[in-house]
CSV table of C-alpha atoms and ligand atoms in Angstrom, one decimal:
chain,number,residue,atom,x,y,z
A,192,MET,CA,38.3,47.5,87.7
A,193,ALA,CA,40.1,44.7,85.9
A,194,ILE,CA,42.2,41.9,87.2
A,195,TRP,CA,44.9,40.7,84.8
A,196,PRO,CA,46.2,37.2,85.0
A,197,ALA,CA,49.9,36.8,85.6
A,198,ALA,CA,52.1,36.5,82.6
A,199,GLY,CA,54.2,33.6,81.6
A,200,GLY,CA,51.5,31.0,82.3
A,201,ALA,CA,51.7,31.5,86.0
A,202,GLY,CA,48.0,31.9,86.2
A,203,SER,CA,46.1,33.9,88.8
A,204,LEU,CA,47.4,34.8,92.2
A,205,TRP,CA,45.9,31.6,93.5
A,206,THR,CA,47.8,29.3,91.3
A,207,MET,CA,51.2,30.8,92.1
A,208,THR,CA,53.4,27.9,93.1
A,209,SER,CA,56.2,29.8,94.7
A,210,ALA,CA,56.7,29.1,98.4
A,211,THR,CA,56.9,32.9,99.0
A,212,SER,CA,53.6,34.8,99.2
A,213,PRO,CA,53.3,37.7,96.8
A,214,VAL,CA,53.8,41.2,98.2
A,215,HIS,CA,51.2,43.7,97.1
A,216,VAL,CA,52.7,46.9,95.7
A,217,THR,CA,50.5,49.8,94.8
A,218,VAL,CA,51.5,52.4,92.3
A,219,THR,CA,49.2,55.5,91.8
A,220,GLY,CA,49.3,57.5,88.6
A,221,ALA,CA,50.4,54.2,87.0
A,222,ALA,CA,49.7,55.2,83.4
A,223,GLY,CA,51.9,58.3,83.7
A,224,GLN,CA,55.5,58.8,82.6
A,225,ILE,CA,57.1,57.6,85.8
A,226,GLY,CA,54.7,54.6,86.0
A,227,TYR,CA,55.8,53.6,82.6
A,228,SER,CA,59.4,53.2,83.7
A,229,LEU,CA,58.7,52.0,87.2
A,230,LEU,CA,56.2,49.2,86.8
A,231,PHE,CA,58.5,47.1,84.7
A,232,ARG,CA,61.4,47.5,87.1
A,233,ILE,CA,59.1,46.4,90.0
A,234,ALA,CA,57.8,43.4,88.1
A,235,SER,CA,61.2,42.3,87.1
A,236,GLY,CA,62.3,42.0,90.7
A,237,GLN,CA,64.5,45.1,91.0
A,238,LEU,CA,62.4,46.6,93.8
A,239,LEU,CA,62.0,43.7,96.3
A,240,GLY,CA,64.5,41.2,95.0
A,241,PRO,CA,64.7,38.2,92.6
A,242,ASP,CA,62.8,35.8,94.8
A,243,GLN,CA,59.9,37.9,95.8
A,244,PRO,CA,56.6,37.5,93.8
A,245,ILE,CA,54.7,40.7,93.4
A,246,VAL,CA,51.0,41.7,92.9
A,247,LEU,CA,50.9,45.1,91.2
A,248,ARG,CA,47.9,47.2,92.2
A,249,LEU,CA,47.6,50.1,89.8
A,250,LEU,CA,45.5,53.2,90.4
A,251,GLU,CA,44.5,55.7,87.9
A,252,ILE,CA,41.8,58.3,87.4
A,253,GLU,CA,38.9,57.2,85.1
A,254,PRO,CA,40.0,59.1,81.9
A,255,ALA,CA,43.4,57.3,82.1
A,256,MET,CA,42.0,53.8,82.5
A,257,GLY,CA,42.3,53.0,78.8
A,258,ALA,CA,46.0,53.9,78.8
A,259,LEU,CA,46.5,51.9,82.0
A,260,HIS,CA,44.8,48.9,80.3
A,261,GLY,CA,47.5,49.1,77.6
A,262,VAL,CA,50.3,49.2,80.2
A,263,ALA,CA,48.9,46.2,81.9
A,264,MET,CA,48.9,44.4,78.5
A,265,GLU,CA,52.5,45.2,78.1
A,266,LEU,CA,53.3,43.9,81.6
A,267,ASP,CA,51.6,40.7,80.5
A,268,ASP,CA,53.7,40.6,77.3
A,269,CYS,CA,56.9,40.8,79.4
A,270,ALA,CA,56.1,37.4,80.9
A,271,PHE,CA,57.8,38.4,84.2
A,272,PRO,CA,58.1,35.2,86.3
A,273,LEU,CA,57.7,37.1,89.6
A,274,LEU,CA,54.5,39.0,88.6
A,275,ALA,CA,51.7,37.1,90.2
A,276,ALA,CA,48.9,39.4,89.2
A,277,VAL,CA,48.2,43.0,88.0
A,278,GLU,CA,45.1,44.8,89.2
A,279,THR,CA,44.0,48.0,87.5
A,280,THR,CA,41.5,50.2,89.2
A,281,SER,CA,40.2,53.7,89.8
A,282,GLU,CA,38.9,52.8,93.2
A,283,LEU,CA,41.0,53.6,96.3
A,284,LYS,CA,39.8,50.6,98.3
A,285,THR,CA,40.9,48.2,95.6
A,286,ALA,CA,44.1,50.0,94.9
A,287,PHE,CA,45.3,49.8,98.5
A,288,ASP,CA,43.7,46.5,99.6
A,289,GLY,CA,46.4,44.4,101.4
A,290,THR,CA,49.2,46.5,100.0
A,291,SER,CA,52.6,46.5,101.7
A,292,TRP,CA,54.1,49.3,99.6
A,293,ALA,CA,52.1,52.3,98.6
A,294,LEU,CA,54.0,54.3,96.0
A,295,LEU,CA,52.1,57.5,95.5
A,296,VAL,CA,53.2,58.8,92.2
A,297,GLY,CA,50.0,60.3,90.6
A,298,SER,CA,49.3,63.9,91.3
A,299,VAL,CA,48.2,67.0,89.4
A,300,PRO,CA,51.1,69.0,87.9
A,301,ARG,CA,51.4,72.7,88.3
A,302,LYS,CA,49.9,74.5,85.3
A,303,ALA,CA,50.5,78.0,84.0
A,304,GLY,CA,49.0,80.6,86.3
A,305,MET,CA,48.5,78.2,89.2
A,306,GLU,CA,49.8,79.4,92.5
A,307,ARG,CA,51.8,76.9,94.7
A,308,GLY,CA,49.0,77.2,97.3
A,309,ASP,CA,46.4,76.1,94.6
A,310,LEU,CA,48.6,73.2,93.8
A,311,LEU,CA,48.9,72.2,97.4
A,312,ASN,CA,45.2,72.3,97.9
A,313,ILE,CA,44.3,70.3,94.7
A,314,ASN,CA,46.8,67.7,95.7
A,315,GLY,CA,45.5,67.7,99.3
A,316,GLY,CA,42.2,66.5,97.8
A,317,ILE,CA,44.1,63.6,96.3
A,318,PHE,CA,46.5,62.6,99.1
A,319,GLY,CA,44.0,63.0,102.0
A,320,PRO,CA,41.6,60.3,100.7
A,321,GLN,CA,44.5,58.1,99.7
A,322,GLY,CA,46.0,58.3,103.2
A,323,ALA,CA,42.6,57.4,104.7
A,324,ALA,CA,42.2,54.5,102.2
A,325,ILE,CA,45.7,53.2,103.1
A,326,ALA,CA,44.8,53.2,106.8
A,327,SER,CA,41.6,51.3,106.1
A,328,HIS,CA,42.7,48.7,103.6
A,329,ALA,CA,46.5,48.3,103.5
A,330,ALA,CA,48.5,45.4,105.0
A,331,PRO,CA,49.7,45.9,108.6
A,332,ASP,CA,53.3,46.3,107.5
A,333,VAL,CA,52.5,49.0,104.9
A,334,ARG,CA,55.1,51.6,104.0
A,335,VAL,CA,54.3,54.7,102.0
A,336,LEU,CA,56.6,56.6,99.6
A,337,VAL,CA,55.2,59.8,98.2
A,338,VAL,CA,56.6,60.9,94.8
A,339,GLY,CA,53.9,63.2,93.4
A,340,ASN,CA,54.7,66.8,94.0
A,341,PRO,CA,54.9,68.7,96.2
A,342,CYS,CA,55.9,65.4,97.7
A,343,ASN,CA,57.0,66.4,101.2
A,344,THR,CA,53.7,68.2,101.9
A,345,ASN,CA,51.6,65.6,100.1
A,346,CYS,CA,53.1,63.0,102.4
A,347,LEU,CA,52.2,65.2,105.4
A,348,ILE,CA,48.6,65.4,104.2
A,349,ALA,CA,48.3,61.6,103.5
A,350,ARG,CA,49.8,60.9,107.0
A,351,ALA,CA,47.4,63.3,108.7
A,352,HIS,CA,44.5,61.1,107.3
A,353,ALA,CA,46.1,57.9,108.6
A,354,PRO,CA,47.2,58.6,112.2
A,355,GLU,CA,47.1,54.9,113.1
A,356,ILE,CA,50.0,54.2,110.8
A,357,PRO,CA,53.3,54.7,112.6
A,358,ASP,CA,55.5,57.7,111.8
A,359,ASP,CA,58.4,55.6,110.6
A,360,ARG,CA,56.4,54.2,107.7
A,361,TRP,CA,56.1,57.5,105.8
A,362,PHE,CA,58.6,58.7,103.3
A,363,SER,CA,58.7,61.2,100.5
A,364,MET,CA,61.3,61.1,97.7
A,365,THR,CA,64.5,63.0,97.7
A,366,ARG,CA,66.6,60.2,96.3
A,367,LEU,CA,66.6,61.6,92.7
A,368,ASP,CA,68.2,64.7,94.1
A,369,GLN,CA,70.8,62.6,96.0
A,370,ASN,CA,71.6,60.7,92.8
A,371,ARG,CA,71.9,63.9,90.9
A,372,ALA,CA,74.3,65.4,93.5
A,373,ALA,CA,76.4,62.2,93.6
A,374,SER,CA,76.8,62.3,89.8
A,375,GLN,CA,77.8,66.0,89.8
A,376,LEU,CA,80.4,65.4,92.5
A,377,ALA,CA,81.8,62.3,90.8
A,378,GLN,CA,82.1,64.1,87.5
A,379,ARG,CA,83.8,67.1,89.1
A,380,ALA,CA,86.3,64.8,90.9
A,381,GLY,CA,86.8,62.6,87.9
A,382,VAL,CA,86.0,59.4,89.8
A,383,PRO,CA,83.3,56.7,89.4
A,384,VAL,CA,80.0,57.7,91.1
A,385,SER,CA,80.4,54.6,93.3
A,386,GLU,CA,83.2,56.5,95.2
A,387,VAL,CA,80.7,59.2,96.4
A,388,ALA,CA,79.0,58.5,99.7
A,389,SER,CA,77.1,60.2,102.4
A,390,ILE,CA,75.6,62.8,100.2
A,391,ALA,CA,72.2,63.8,101.7
A,392,ILE,CA,69.5,66.1,100.6
A,393,TRP,CA,68.2,68.3,103.4
A,394,GLY,CA,64.7,69.8,103.4
A,395,ASN,CA,62.2,70.1,100.6
A,396,HIS,CA,62.2,68.4,97.2
A,397,SER,CA,62.2,71.8,95.5
A,398,SER,CA,64.6,74.4,94.4
A,399,THR,CA,65.3,75.3,98.1
A,400,GLN,CA,66.8,71.8,98.9
A,401,PHE,CA,70.3,71.7,100.4
A,402,PRO,CA,72.5,69.0,98.9
A,403,ASP,CA,74.9,68.6,101.9
A,404,PHE,CA,78.3,68.4,100.3
A,405,GLU,CA,80.0,69.3,103.6
A,406,ASN,CA,79.3,65.8,105.1
A,407,ALA,CA,79.8,63.9,101.8
A,408,THR,CA,82.8,61.8,101.0
A,409,ILE,CA,84.6,60.9,97.8
A,410,GLY,CA,86.8,57.8,98.0
A,411,GLY,CA,86.4,58.0,101.8
A,412,ARG,CA,87.8,61.5,102.1
A,413,PRO,CA,85.7,64.7,102.8
A,414,ALA,CA,84.2,65.9,99.5
A,415,PRO,CA,85.3,69.6,100.0
A,416,GLU,CA,88.9,68.4,100.4
A,417,VAL,CA,88.8,66.3,97.2
A,418,ILE,CA,87.0,68.9,95.2
A,419,GLY,CA,89.2,71.7,96.5
A,420,ASP,CA,86.8,74.4,95.2
A,421,GLU,CA,84.5,75.7,97.9
A,422,GLY,CA,83.2,78.4,95.5
A,423,TRP,CA,82.0,75.7,93.1
A,424,LEU,CA,80.4,73.6,95.8
A,425,ARG,CA,78.6,76.6,97.4
A,426,GLY,CA,77.5,77.9,94.0
A,427,GLU,CA,77.2,76.0,90.8
A,428,PHE,CA,77.0,72.5,92.4
A,429,ILE,CA,74.0,73.5,94.6
A,430,THR,CA,72.2,75.3,91.8
A,431,THR,CA,72.8,72.5,89.3
A,432,VAL,CA,71.2,70.0,91.7
A,433,GLN,CA,68.4,72.3,92.6
A,434,GLN,CA,67.6,73.2,89.0
A,435,ARG,CA,68.2,69.8,87.4
A,436,GLY,CA,64.5,69.0,87.0
A,437,ALA,CA,63.8,72.2,85.2
A,438,LYS,CA,66.9,71.7,82.9
A,439,ILE,CA,65.6,68.2,82.0
A,440,ILE,CA,62.2,69.7,81.1
A,441,GLU,CA,63.9,72.3,79.0
A,442,ALA,CA,66.0,69.7,77.1
A,443,ARG,CA,63.6,66.8,76.9
A,444,GLY,CA,60.3,68.7,76.7
A,445,ALA,CA,59.1,66.5,79.5
A,446,SER,CA,60.0,66.0,83.1
A,447,SER,CA,62.3,63.4,84.5
A,448,ALA,CA,60.7,60.0,84.3
A,449,ALA,CA,63.2,57.1,84.0
A,450,SER,CA,65.6,58.7,86.5
A,451,ALA,CA,62.6,59.3,88.8
A,452,ALA,CA,61.5,55.7,88.5
A,453,ASN,CA,65.1,54.6,89.2
A,454,ALA,CA,65.1,56.8,92.3
A,455,VAL,CA,61.9,55.1,93.5
A,456,VAL,CA,63.6,51.8,93.3
A,457,ASP,CA,66.7,53.1,95.0
A,458,SER,CA,64.5,54.7,97.8
A,459,VAL,CA,62.7,51.4,98.6
A,460,ARG,CA,66.0,49.4,98.4
A,461,SER,CA,67.6,51.9,100.8
A,462,ILE,CA,64.8,51.2,103.3
A,463,VAL,CA,64.9,47.4,103.1
A,464,THR,CA,68.6,46.9,102.7
A,465,PRO,CA,71.2,47.6,105.4
A,466,THR,CA,73.1,50.9,104.7
A,467,ALA,CA,76.8,50.4,103.8
A,468,ALA,CA,79.4,51.5,106.3
A,469,GLY,CA,80.2,55.2,106.0
A,470,ASP,CA,77.1,55.9,103.8
A,471,CYS,CA,73.6,57.1,104.2
A,472,ALA,CA,70.4,57.4,102.2
A,473,SER,CA,68.4,60.5,101.5
A,474,LEU,CA,64.7,60.2,102.4
A,475,ALA,CA,62.3,62.8,103.5
A,476,VAL,CA,60.8,61.6,106.8
A,477,LEU,CA,58.8,62.9,109.7
A,478,SER,CA,60.8,65.3,111.8
A,479,HIS,CA,61.0,64.7,115.5
A,480,GLY,CA,63.1,67.8,116.1
A,481,GLU,CA,66.4,66.4,114.8
A,482,TYR,CA,69.0,69.1,114.2
A,483,GLY,CA,66.5,71.8,115.4
A,484,ILE,CA,64.1,71.1,112.6
A,485,PRO,CA,60.5,71.8,113.6
A,486,GLN,CA,58.6,68.7,114.6
A,487,GLY,CA,56.1,67.2,112.3
A,488,LEU,CA,57.5,68.4,108.9
A,489,VAL,CA,58.3,65.8,106.3
A,490,PHE,CA,61.9,66.8,105.9
A,491,GLY,CA,64.7,65.5,103.7
A,492,LEU,CA,67.4,64.0,106.0
A,493,PRO,CA,70.2,61.5,105.9
A,494,VAL,CA,69.0,58.1,107.1
A,495,ARG,CA,70.7,54.8,108.0
A,496,THR,CA,69.0,51.4,108.4
A,497,ASP,CA,69.8,47.8,109.4
A,498,GLY,CA,67.2,46.7,106.9
A,499,THR,CA,64.4,46.5,109.5
A,500,SER,CA,64.4,49.9,111.3
A,501,TRP,CA,65.9,53.2,110.3
A,502,GLN,CA,67.3,56.2,112.1
A,503,VAL,CA,68.3,59.7,111.1
A,504,VAL,CA,72.1,60.0,111.1
A,505,GLU,CA,73.2,61.8,114.2
A,506,GLY,CA,76.1,64.0,115.1
A,507,LEU,CA,76.7,65.8,111.7
A,508,SER,CA,77.9,69.3,111.8
A,509,HIS,CA,77.1,72.2,109.5
A,510,SER,CA,78.9,75.4,108.7
A,511,GLU,CA,77.0,78.7,109.1
A,512,PHE,CA,76.5,78.6,105.3
A,513,ALA,CA,74.8,75.2,105.4
A,514,GLN,CA,72.7,76.2,108.4
A,515,GLN,CA,71.4,79.2,106.4
A,516,LYS,CA,70.5,77.0,103.5
A,517,ILE,CA,68.7,74.5,105.8
A,518,ALA,CA,66.8,77.4,107.3
A,519,VAL,CA,65.6,78.5,103.9
A,520,THR,CA,64.2,75.1,103.0
A,521,THR,CA,62.7,74.8,106.5
A,522,ASP,CA,60.9,78.1,106.0
A,523,GLU,CA,59.5,76.9,102.7
A,524,LEU,CA,58.2,73.7,104.3
A,525,LEU,CA,56.6,75.6,107.1
A,526,THR,CA,54.9,77.9,104.6
A,527,GLU,CA,53.6,74.9,102.7
A,528,ARG,CA,52.3,73.3,105.9
A,529,ALA,CA,50.6,76.5,106.8
A,530,ALA,CA,48.9,76.6,103.4
A,531,VAL,CA,47.4,73.1,103.9
A,532,GLN,CA,46.6,73.4,107.6
A,533,SER,CA,42.9,72.9,106.9
A,534,LEU,CA,43.7,69.6,105.3
A,535,LEU,CA,45.8,68.4,108.3
A,536,GLY,CA,42.9,68.3,110.7
A,537,GLY,CA,44.4,70.8,113.0
B,147,NAX,P1,52.4,62.2,84.6
B,147,NAX,O1,51.5,63.4,84.4
B,147,NAX,O2,53.0,61.6,83.4
B,147,NAX,O3,51.5,61.1,85.3
B,147,NAX,C1,50.8,61.3,86.4
B,147,NAX,C2,49.6,60.3,86.4
B,147,NAX,O4,48.9,60.5,87.6
B,147,NAX,C3,48.7,60.6,85.2
B,147,NAX,O5,48.5,59.4,84.5
B,147,NAX,C4,47.4,61.0,85.9
B,147,NAX,O6,46.2,60.5,85.2
B,147,NAX,C5,47.5,60.3,87.3
B,147,NAX,N1,46.7,60.9,88.3
B,147,NAX,C6,46.3,62.2,88.5
B,147,NAX,N2,45.5,62.3,89.6
B,147,NAX,C7,45.4,61.0,90.1
B,147,NAX,C8,44.7,60.5,91.2
B,147,NAX,N3,43.9,61.3,92.0
B,147,NAX,N4,44.8,59.2,91.4
B,147,NAX,C9,45.5,58.4,90.6
B,147,NAX,N5,46.2,58.8,89.6
B,147,NAX,C10,46.2,60.1,89.3
B,147,NAX,O7,53.5,62.6,85.7
B,147,NAX,P2,54.8,61.9,86.0
B,147,NAX,O8,55.9,62.4,85.1
B,147,NAX,O9,54.6,60.4,86.0
B,147,NAX,O10,55.1,62.4,87.4
B,147,NAX,C11,54.3,62.1,88.5
B,147,NAX,C12,54.6,63.0,89.7
B,147,NAX,O11,55.9,62.8,90.1
B,147,NAX,C13,54.4,64.5,89.5
B,147,NAX,O12,53.8,65.1,90.5
B,147,NAX,C14,55.9,65.0,89.4
B,147,NAX,O13,56.0,66.3,89.7
B,147,NAX,C15,56.5,64.1,90.4
B,147,NAX,N6,57.9,64.0,90.4
B,147,NAX,C16,58.6,63.8,91.6
B,147,NAX,C17,59.9,63.7,91.7
B,147,NAX,C18,60.6,63.5,93.0
B,147,NAX,O14,61.8,63.4,93.0
B,147,NAX,N7,59.9,63.5,94.1
B,147,NAX,C19,60.8,63.7,90.5
B,147,NAX,C20,60.0,63.4,89.2
B,147,NAX,C21,58.7,64.0,89.2
B,147,NAX,O15,58.8,65.3,88.8
């Protein structure tokens, strides 16, 4: 474990002169690709705002501690005024001590020959203990965003080990898919992406996800009306969003990192900032049976918030086509849940 003094001469956590107490933010897998983009954005104030000092608590596995040490040195070298302290550790207790935001990025990627069930079980061994450590050591206001794949089910596992933390504090990340979908719609319509709203990702962060173009808007009008090409929406649009991660690996030789880090920032901002009129945010949250989705799945849904509490958007309708797509992604999540049942304590 190492505690790094804050950059810019601010000194340790204890000498911080700001009137606002620092918020502790934990990032797991902090020496990885996403971490390398994400940490600098958090420390610069893009996650929690320009007036909020931050303590970064960075978790890695032992073999990556050297690399993490280098990242911490670079954070120092940025002299971020808001960065009160950086703590690097391979111990769960230290990583989650007093944290208000647990951003669970680190996980074990799928390797050749590995079945999805193997992957789920390996990651279960990571996310179960992390959930328990969050419950034992985090701040009372902790919120958890799971990014490491398979993120919906990893979130389910973490939560099962932290039953005392309320359901509305658990999220897994579908925001990158939302952003991808918004860009595709904007490009097709020939408008700035800021004109696209209410595009939500339903279900799993996987190739079965359903980007709901039916309820999306472009310039305030229904997206299907503006696009005027139902065949494209039902075909190429959906597959482009579903397969985007694979295409990026193909082109870049590495998986999405900067865009994923950007989506982490967007996800947290969408939880703490009131949702604009006529819009929604995509987050995978614990289902309570909304839209007939089985209870207790971590399911991608459209969410709105006043900045303090959030709700799933109600009253949306779906065509038979959309209902079938949602059924497919629901089935996949049910299968994943069944594969990790032994890790859920039930
Ligand atoms: P990297 O392999 O670059 O980094 C992962 C890091 O996690 C490594 O440094 C590793 O040492 C660390 N790690 C492994 N086990 C750990 C443990 N038990 N505790 C703490 N750290 C641990 O992957 P990266 O590109 O950063 O991606 C991280 C995760 O995000 C992957 O699971 C990836 O599949 C997932 N993604 C999720 C996305 C989403 O939209 N939900 C999109 C991007 C990304 O694919």
